XYZ file of C-alpha atoms in Angstrom:
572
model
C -29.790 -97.898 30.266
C -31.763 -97.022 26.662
C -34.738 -96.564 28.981
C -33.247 -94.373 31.622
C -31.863 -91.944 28.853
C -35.120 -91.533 26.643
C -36.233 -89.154 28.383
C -32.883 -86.506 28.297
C -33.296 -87.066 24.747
C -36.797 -85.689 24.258
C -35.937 -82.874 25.892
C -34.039 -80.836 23.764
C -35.627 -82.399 21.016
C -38.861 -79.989 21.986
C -37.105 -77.395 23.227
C -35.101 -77.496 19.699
C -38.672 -77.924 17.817
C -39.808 -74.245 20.227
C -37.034 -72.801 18.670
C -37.273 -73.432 15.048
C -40.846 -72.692 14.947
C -40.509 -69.012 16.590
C -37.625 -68.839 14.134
C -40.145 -69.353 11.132
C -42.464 -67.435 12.992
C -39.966 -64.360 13.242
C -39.311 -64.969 9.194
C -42.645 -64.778 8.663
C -43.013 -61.651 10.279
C -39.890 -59.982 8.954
C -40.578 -61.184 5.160
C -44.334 -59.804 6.028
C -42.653 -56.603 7.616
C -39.952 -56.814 4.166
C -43.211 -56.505 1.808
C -45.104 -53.988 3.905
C -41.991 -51.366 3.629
C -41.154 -52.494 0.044
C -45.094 -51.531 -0.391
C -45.029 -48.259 1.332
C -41.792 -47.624 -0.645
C -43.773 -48.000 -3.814
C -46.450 -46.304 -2.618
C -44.377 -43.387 -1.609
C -42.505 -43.624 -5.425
C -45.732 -43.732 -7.212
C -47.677 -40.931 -5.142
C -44.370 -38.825 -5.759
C -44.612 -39.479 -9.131
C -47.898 -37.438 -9.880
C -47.949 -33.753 -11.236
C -51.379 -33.363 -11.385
C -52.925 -32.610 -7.680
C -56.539 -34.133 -8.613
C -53.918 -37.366 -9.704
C -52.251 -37.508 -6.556
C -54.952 -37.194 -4.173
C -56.375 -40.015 -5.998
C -53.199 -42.480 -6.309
C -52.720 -40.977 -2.334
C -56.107 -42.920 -0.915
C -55.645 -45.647 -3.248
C -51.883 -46.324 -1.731
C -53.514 -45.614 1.424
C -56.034 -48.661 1.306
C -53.677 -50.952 -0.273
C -51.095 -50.579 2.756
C -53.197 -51.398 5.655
C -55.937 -53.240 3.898
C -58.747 -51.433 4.318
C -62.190 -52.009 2.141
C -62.807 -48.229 2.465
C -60.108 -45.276 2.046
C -61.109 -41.421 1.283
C -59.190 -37.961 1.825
C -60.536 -35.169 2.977
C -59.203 -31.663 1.568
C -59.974 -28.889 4.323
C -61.252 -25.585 2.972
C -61.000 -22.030 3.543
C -61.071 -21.541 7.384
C -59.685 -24.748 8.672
C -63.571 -26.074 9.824
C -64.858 -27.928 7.033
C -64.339 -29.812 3.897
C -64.102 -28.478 0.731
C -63.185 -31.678 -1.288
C -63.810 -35.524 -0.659
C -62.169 -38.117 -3.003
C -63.177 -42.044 -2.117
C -61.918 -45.308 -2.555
C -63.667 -48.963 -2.177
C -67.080 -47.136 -3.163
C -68.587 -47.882 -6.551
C -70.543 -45.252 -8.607
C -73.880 -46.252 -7.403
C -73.033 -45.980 -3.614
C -72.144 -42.641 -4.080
C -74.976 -41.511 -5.708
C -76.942 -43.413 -3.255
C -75.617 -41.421 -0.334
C -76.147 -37.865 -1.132
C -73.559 -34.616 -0.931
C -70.143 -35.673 0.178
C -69.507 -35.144 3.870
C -68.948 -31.504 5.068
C -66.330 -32.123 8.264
C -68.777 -32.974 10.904
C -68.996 -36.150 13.301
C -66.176 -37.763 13.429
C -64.209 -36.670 10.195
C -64.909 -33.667 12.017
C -62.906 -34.536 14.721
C -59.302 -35.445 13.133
C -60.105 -31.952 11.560
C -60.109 -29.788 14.754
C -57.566 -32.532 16.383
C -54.985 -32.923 14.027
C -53.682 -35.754 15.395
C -53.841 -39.775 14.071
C -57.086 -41.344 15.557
C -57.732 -44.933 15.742
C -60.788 -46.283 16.866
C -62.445 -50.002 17.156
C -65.974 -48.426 16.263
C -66.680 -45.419 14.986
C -70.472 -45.496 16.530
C -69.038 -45.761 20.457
C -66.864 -42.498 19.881
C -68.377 -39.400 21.469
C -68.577 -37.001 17.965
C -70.327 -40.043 16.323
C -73.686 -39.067 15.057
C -74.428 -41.758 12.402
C -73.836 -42.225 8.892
C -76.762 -40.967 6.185
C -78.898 -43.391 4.708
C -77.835 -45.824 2.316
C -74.359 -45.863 3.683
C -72.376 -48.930 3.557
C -71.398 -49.835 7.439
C -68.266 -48.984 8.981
C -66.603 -49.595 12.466
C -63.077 -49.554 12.483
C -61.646 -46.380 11.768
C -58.028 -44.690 11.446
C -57.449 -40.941 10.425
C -54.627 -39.268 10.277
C -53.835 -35.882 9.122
C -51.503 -34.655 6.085
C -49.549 -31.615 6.414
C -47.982 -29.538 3.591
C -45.245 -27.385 4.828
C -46.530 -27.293 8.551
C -50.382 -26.616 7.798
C -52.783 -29.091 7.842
C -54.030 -29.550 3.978
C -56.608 -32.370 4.394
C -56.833 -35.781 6.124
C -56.814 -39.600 5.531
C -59.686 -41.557 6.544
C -59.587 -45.287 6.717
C -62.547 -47.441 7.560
C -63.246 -51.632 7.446
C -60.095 -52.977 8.050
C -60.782 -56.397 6.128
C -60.585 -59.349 8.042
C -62.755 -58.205 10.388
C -59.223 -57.382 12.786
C -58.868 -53.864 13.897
C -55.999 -51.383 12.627
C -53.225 -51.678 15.465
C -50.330 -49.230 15.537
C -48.371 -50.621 12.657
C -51.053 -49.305 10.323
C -51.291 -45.884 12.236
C -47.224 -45.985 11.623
C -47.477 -47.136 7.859
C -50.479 -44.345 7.095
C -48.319 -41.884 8.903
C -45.480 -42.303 7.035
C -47.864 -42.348 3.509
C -49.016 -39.288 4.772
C -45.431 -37.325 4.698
C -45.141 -38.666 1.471
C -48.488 -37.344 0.494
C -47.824 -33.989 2.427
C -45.061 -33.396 -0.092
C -46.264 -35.031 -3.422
C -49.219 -32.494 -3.082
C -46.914 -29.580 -2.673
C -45.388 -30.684 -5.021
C -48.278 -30.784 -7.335
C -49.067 -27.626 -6.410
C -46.232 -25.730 -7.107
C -46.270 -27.509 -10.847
C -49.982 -26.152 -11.277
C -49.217 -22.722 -9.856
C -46.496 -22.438 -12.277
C -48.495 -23.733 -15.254
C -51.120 -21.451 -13.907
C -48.820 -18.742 -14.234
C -47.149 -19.503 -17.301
C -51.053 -19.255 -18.747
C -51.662 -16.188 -17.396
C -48.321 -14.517 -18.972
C -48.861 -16.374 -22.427
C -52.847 -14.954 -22.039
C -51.426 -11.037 -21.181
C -48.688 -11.606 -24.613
C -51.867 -12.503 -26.870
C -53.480 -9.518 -25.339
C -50.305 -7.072 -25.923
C -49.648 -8.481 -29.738
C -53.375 -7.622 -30.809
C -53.717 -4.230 -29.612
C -49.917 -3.388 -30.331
C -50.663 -4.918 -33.544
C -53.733 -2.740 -34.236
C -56.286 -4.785 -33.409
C -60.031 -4.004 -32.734
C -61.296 -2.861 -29.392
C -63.762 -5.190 -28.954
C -61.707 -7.927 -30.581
C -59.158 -7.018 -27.529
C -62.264 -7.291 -25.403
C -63.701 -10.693 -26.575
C -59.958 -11.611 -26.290
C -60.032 -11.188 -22.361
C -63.116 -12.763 -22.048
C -62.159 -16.027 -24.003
C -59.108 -15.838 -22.238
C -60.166 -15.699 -18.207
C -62.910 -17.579 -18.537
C -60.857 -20.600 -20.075
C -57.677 -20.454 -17.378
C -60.548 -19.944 -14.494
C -62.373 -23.118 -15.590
C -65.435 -20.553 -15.605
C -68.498 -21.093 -17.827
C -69.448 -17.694 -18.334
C -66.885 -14.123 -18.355
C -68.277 -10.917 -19.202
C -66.442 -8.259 -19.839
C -68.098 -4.149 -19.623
C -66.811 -0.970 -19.999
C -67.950 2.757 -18.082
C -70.523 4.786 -20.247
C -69.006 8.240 -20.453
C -70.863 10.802 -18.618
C -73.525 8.143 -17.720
C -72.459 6.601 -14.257
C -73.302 3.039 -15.362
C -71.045 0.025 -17.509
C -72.385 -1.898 -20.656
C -71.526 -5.238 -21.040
C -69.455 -5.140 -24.557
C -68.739 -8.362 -24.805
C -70.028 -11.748 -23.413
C -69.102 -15.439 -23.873
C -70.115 -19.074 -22.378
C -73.480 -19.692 -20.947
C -76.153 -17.231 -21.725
C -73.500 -15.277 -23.571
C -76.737 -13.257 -25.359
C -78.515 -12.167 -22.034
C -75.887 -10.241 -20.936
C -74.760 -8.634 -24.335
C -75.365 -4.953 -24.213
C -77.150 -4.913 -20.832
C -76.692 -1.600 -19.038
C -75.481 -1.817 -15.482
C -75.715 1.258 -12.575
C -72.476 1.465 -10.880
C -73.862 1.503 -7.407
C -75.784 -1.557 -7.075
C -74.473 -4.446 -9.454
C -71.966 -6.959 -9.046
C -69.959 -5.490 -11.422
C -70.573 -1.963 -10.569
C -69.168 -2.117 -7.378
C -66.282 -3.773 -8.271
C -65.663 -0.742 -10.625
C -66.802 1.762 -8.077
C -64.278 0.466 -5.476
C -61.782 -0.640 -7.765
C -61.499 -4.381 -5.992
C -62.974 -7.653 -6.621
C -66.389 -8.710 -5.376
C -66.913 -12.169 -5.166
C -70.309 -13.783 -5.160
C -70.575 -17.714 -3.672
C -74.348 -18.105 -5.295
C -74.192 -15.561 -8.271
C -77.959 -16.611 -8.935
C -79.664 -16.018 -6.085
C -76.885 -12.719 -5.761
C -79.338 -9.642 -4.539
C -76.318 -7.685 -5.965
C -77.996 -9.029 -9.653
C -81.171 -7.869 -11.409
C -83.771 -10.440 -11.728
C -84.421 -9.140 -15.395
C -83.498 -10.272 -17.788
C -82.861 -14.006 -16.099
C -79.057 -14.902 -16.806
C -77.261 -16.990 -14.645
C -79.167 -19.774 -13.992
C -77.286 -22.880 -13.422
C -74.185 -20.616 -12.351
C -73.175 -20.700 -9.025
C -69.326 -18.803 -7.721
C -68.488 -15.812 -9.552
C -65.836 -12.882 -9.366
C -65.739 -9.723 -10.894
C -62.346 -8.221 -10.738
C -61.476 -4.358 -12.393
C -59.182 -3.719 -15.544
C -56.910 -1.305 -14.181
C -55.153 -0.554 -10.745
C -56.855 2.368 -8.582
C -60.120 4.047 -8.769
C -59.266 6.579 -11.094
C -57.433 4.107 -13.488
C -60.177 1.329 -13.938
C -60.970 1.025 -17.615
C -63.330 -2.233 -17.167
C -64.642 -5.008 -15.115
C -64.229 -8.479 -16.047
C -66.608 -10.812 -14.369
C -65.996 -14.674 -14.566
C -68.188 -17.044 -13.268
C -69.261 -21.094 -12.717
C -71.346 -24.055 -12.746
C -73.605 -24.719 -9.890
C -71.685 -26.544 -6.948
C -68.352 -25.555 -8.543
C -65.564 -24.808 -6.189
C -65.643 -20.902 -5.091
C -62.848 -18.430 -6.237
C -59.861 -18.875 -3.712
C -57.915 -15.744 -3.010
C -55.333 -17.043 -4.881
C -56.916 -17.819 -8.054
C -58.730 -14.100 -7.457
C -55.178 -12.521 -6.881
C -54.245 -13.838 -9.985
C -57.127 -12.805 -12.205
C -56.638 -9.388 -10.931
C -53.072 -9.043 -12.040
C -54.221 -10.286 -16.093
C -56.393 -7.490 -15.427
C -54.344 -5.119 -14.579
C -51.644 -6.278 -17.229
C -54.480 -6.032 -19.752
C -55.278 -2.522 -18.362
C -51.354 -1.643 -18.954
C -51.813 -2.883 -22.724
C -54.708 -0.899 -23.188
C -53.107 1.836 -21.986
C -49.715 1.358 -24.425
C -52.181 0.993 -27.549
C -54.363 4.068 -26.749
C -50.707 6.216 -26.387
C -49.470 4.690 -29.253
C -52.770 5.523 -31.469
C -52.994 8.897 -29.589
C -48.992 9.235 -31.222
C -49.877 8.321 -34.532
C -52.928 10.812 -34.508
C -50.465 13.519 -33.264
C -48.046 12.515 -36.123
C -51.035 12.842 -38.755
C -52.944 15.992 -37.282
C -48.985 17.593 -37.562
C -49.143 16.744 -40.704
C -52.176 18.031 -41.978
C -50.848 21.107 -40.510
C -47.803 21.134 -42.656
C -49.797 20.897 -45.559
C -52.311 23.358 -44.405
C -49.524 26.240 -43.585
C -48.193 25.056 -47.540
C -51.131 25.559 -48.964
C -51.704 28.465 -47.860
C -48.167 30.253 -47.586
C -47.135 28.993 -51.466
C -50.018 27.677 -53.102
C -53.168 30.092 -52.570
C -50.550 32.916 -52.286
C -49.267 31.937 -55.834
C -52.629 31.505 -57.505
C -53.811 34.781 -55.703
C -50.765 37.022 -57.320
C -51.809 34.755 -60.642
C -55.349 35.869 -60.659
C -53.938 39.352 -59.930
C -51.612 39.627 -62.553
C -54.755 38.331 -65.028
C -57.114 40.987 -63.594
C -54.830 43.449 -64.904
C -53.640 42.090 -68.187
C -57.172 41.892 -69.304
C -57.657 45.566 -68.989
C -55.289 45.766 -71.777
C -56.805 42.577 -74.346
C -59.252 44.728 -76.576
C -60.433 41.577 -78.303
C -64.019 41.000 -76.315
C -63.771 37.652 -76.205
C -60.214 37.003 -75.167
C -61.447 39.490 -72.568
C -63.990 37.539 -71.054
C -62.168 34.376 -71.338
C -59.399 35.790 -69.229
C -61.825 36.936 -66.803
C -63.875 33.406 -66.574
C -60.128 32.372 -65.661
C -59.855 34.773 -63.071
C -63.103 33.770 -61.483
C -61.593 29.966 -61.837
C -58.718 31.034 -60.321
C -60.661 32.902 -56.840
C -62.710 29.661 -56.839
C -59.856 27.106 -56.919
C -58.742 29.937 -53.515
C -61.819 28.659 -51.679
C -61.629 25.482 -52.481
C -58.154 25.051 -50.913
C -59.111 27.319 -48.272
C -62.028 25.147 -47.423
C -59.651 22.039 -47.294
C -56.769 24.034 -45.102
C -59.744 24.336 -42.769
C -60.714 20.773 -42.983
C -57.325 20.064 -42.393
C -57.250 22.234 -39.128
C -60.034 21.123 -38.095
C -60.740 18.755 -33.787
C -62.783 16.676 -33.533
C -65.025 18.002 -30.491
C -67.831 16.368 -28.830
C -71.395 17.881 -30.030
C -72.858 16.025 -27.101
C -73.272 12.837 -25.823
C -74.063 9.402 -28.018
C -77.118 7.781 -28.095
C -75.735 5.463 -25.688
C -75.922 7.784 -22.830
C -78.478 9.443 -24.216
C -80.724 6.542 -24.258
C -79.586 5.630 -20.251
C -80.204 9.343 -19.080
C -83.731 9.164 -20.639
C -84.406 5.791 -18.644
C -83.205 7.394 -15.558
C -85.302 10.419 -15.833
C -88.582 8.132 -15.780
C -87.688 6.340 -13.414
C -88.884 8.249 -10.535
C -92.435 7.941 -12.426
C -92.131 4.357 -12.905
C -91.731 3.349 -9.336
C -88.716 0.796 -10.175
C -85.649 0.710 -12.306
C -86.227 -0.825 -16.038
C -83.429 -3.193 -16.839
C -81.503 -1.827 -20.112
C -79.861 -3.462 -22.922
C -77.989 -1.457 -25.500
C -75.771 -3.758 -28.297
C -74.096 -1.824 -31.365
C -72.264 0.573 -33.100
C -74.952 3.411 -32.087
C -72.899 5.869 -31.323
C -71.579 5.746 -34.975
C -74.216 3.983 -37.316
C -77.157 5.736 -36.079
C -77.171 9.559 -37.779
C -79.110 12.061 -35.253
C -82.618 12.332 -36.985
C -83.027 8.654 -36.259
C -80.852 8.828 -32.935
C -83.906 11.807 -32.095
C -86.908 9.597 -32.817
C -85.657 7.054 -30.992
C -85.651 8.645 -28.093
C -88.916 10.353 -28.684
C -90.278 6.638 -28.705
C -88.619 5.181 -25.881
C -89.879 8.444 -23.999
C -93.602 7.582 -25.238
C -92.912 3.786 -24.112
C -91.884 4.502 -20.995
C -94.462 6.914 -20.141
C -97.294 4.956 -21.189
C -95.971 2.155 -18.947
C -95.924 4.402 -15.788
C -99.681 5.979 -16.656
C -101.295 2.609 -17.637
C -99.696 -0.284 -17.256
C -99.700 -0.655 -13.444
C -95.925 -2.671 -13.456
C -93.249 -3.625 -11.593
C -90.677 -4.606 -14.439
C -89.859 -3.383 -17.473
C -87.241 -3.820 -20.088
C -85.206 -2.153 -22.835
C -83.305 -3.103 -25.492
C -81.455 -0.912 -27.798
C -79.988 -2.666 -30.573
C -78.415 -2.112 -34.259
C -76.607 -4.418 -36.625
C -75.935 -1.429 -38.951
C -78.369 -2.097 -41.226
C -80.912 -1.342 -38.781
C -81.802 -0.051 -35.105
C -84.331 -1.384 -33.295
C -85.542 -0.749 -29.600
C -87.981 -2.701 -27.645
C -89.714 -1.945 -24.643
C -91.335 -4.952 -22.707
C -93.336 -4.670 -19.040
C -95.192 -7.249 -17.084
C -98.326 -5.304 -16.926
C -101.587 -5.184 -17.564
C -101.504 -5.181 -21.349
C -102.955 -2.871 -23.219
C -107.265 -3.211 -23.128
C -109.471 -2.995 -26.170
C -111.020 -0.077 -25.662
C -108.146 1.997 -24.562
C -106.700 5.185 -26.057
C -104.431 4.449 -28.617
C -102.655 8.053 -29.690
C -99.526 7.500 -28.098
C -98.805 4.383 -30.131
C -100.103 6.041 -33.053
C -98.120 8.469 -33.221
C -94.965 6.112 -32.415
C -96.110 4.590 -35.637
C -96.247 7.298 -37.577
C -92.726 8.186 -36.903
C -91.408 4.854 -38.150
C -93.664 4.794 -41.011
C -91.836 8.312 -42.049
C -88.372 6.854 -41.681
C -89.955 3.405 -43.857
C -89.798 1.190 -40.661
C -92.929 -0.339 -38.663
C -93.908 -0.910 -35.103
C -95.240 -4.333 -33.775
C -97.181 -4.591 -30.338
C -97.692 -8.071 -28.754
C -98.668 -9.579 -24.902
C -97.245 -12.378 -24.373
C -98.356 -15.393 -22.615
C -97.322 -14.336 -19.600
C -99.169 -10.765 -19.391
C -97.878 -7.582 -20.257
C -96.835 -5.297 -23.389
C -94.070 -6.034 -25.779
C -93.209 -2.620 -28.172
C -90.700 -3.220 -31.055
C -89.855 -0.244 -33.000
C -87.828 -0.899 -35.826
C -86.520 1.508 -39.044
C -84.256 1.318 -41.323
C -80.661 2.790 -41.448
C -79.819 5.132 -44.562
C -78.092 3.754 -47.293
C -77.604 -0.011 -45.793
């Protein structure tokens, strides 16, 4: 009987065994399914967690790699257009891998591919798909791939790459379902992100236009106002260099007043035509002009050399509409730098403009407080004259005939020398009534112009366009007997260069620190030859020698004739 039941036994004795080890199978699995969700929960938590965009993207490919185990994890941001890349973070990669590849990946192949699909793409090698062109040298290999895209607010911003699932198993739809999900996360973490830095962007940009406002309301220097929005764009644009000029009056061309960052000193005081430059046409057409490659910009003189190791740039006007543009600030960055986005450009405009408006407020406010004193002078004036020269002329009167009746000679002629006092003291406060009365009018243009206008009139003798520099108070510090000479010289200069020197470039630089102006005239030429006719530099000697200044003439290494003119300003 044991014998004949044994086997009944052992049957549901396996079939009992089956069952408890699926059961621990199906624990497995839903404790391994219980950590994979309580991972992408924390994933999601700590991605959501980050303000900072350049933060997130970077705790978004590290949660990314972490969920479905992959050795390699990067995120592509897509650029202006939708077609390519315009920012690649990386994770799994050290340092030296990087370096060892090259440039980051521009879209192409098969990151390419998620871009113009977005759409998740799994693949068990990447080298068997279609848009597979290989990887650069010095890349690590990959096979396995998954991509999937993230969206932010219904457009695509960027993508996920994964690559090397480790293991050596492939990534199956749970993974494709886990990144997914990261993704949505990620889609609104970056927004998220975003919004916080447009709003710090913005708060910037109002606390930049109040500093602005308080030092010109406050009475505050012009070109302290201008360093001001200099400093100020170039530090919330992440720029290296901002430059800010003005419009010459009656000239047709801007100076660059003020300059700061890289190469801050090549650009102080150039002169700049309006039709041609960078930041000419931006003040011509009252718009920004960007520039991707400001060095190798054909919109940018070659001379004086300026912006190398600068790459974007933007020049954006001060003022809204043509016939309101007071400036041009320009603003521009390192080499490989990320180019000016329409947004960030939008936004630079509008400091401008607010700038502009604050200009604008502190020239009506001066132009008020000079109405306020010139109406004042007048009230003095028409006192002056109505009671005070009328009383002192009925005084000297009323002396000129009392001393027709003094018969002592000498109280006589005392009274007299008072009456001659008295018709003296009349034209002295006549003289200052018309002081008082006195505008200010223009005699003619400053040296500033002056100096431009002369360099445009050679020009059609030279053959090219000399590159001008002009840094100073010369308008002011410069009285017109110098302001005369100098232009006699440059005149000389520039004519000599177009009879003898046989060049294509020439500079001029027009500088005074108030103590002194000097001007130097530089061309790539031939130089000047031993035997050659020397008058017209004598006599440019001679007239600094009059005013107690010299003149120093040098050829550089590089060929050509250097002229430095320098005199002396009067009592500095």
């Amino acid at each position: 009987m044991a014998s004949a039941e044994e086997p009944r036994v052992r049957l549901p004795q396996l079939k009992l065994d089956e069952l408890l080890e699926e059961l621990q199978a199906r624990i497995v699995a839903a404790r391994g399914t219980r950590d994979r969700v309580h991972s992408l929960l924390e994933a999601v938590l700590s991605v959501g967690r980050e303000l900072d965009l350049e933060q997130a993207l970077h705790s978004i490919v590290e949660a990314a790699a972490v969920l479905v185990d992959a050795e390699y994890a990067a995120i592509g941001v897509i650029g202006p257009g939708g077609r390519s890349l315009s920012a690649f973070l990386t994770a799994g990669m050290t340092e030296e891998q990087i370096a060892g590849i090259g440039p980051f990946p521009e879209g192409h192949g098969i990151l390419g591919e998620v871009i113009r699909h977005p759409e998740p793409l799994r693949l068990e090698k990447i080298s068997q798909h279609p848009a597979s062109y290989g990887f650069p040298a010095r890349h690590p290999p990959m096979n396995s791939f998954l991509g999937v895209p993230i969206r932010v607010r219904d457009q695509v911003f960027g993508n996920l790459y994964l690559t090397e699932k480790r293991g050596g198993v492939q990534f199956d739809e749970e993974d494709e379902s886990v990144l997914s999900t990261l993704a949505v996360a990620a889609g609104v973490a970056i927004d998220n992100a975003r919004l916080y830095e447009e709003s710090r962007m913005r708060e910037r940009w109002l606390l930049a236009n109040v500093e602005i406002t308080h030092s010109l309301m406050s009475g505050g220097e012009h070109a302290g106002t201008l360093k001001l929005i200099a400093e100020q764009a170039r530090g919330i644009t992440g720029s290296a260099l901002a430059a800010v000029a003005t419009p010459m009056e009656a000239a047709g061309s801007l100076t660059v007043e003020i300059a700061v960052g890289v190469d801050a000193e090549a650009h102080q005081g150039l002169v700049l035509p309006v039709s041609s430059t960078l930041m000419g046409l931006a003040f011509s057409a009252a718009a920004p002009v960007t520039s991707d490659d400001v060095h190798q910009d054909k919109r940018i003189s070659p001379e004086p050399p300026r912006f190398h190791g600068l790459g974007p740039a933007v020049a954006v006007p001060i003022g809204m509409g043509k016939g309101d543009v007071r400036g041009v600030v320009l603003v521009a960055r390192d080499t490989g730098a990320q180019v000016f986005s329409g947004e960030e450009t939008e936004k630079l405009q509008g400091f401008a403009a607010q700038a502009a408006i604050a200009m604008e407020l502190a020239e009506r406010r001066k132009d008020a407080e000079q109405i306020a004193v010139l109406q004042d002078r007048d009230r003095i004036a028409r006192d002056l004259h109505d009671l005070a020269i009328q009383r002192l002329f009925a005084t000297g009167m009323a002396l000129q005939s009392a001393g027709r009746f003094i018969q002592h000679p000498e109280a006589a002629e005392r009274v007299m020398r008072a009456v001659d006092d008295v018709d003296e003291t009349i034209k002295i406060i006549r003289s200052a009534i018309f002081g008082l009365r006195a505008r200010a009018s223009a005699v003619g243009a400053g040296l500033r112009v002056r100096v431009v206008d002369a360099v445009g009139e050679k020009t059609p003798a030279l053959g090219f366009t000399p590159s001008v520099r002009i840094e100073g108070l010369l308008d002011t510090d410069v009285p017109p007997e110098i302001a005369g000479q100098v232009l006699a010289v440059l005149s000389e200069a520039l004519t000599n260069i177009a009879r003898h020197a046989h060049a294509d470039r020439a500079q001029v630089a027009l500088t005074t620190d108030g103590r002194e102006v000097s001007l130097t005239v530089a061309d790539n030429g031939v130089g000047i030859p031993p035997s050659g006719r020397r008058g017209g530099l004598r006599d440019i000697a001679e007239r600094a020698e009059r005013l107690g200044g010299r003149l120093d003439v040098s050829s550089p290494g590089g060929g050509g004739t250097t002229l430095c003119w320098q005199v002396p300003l009067p009592g500095r």
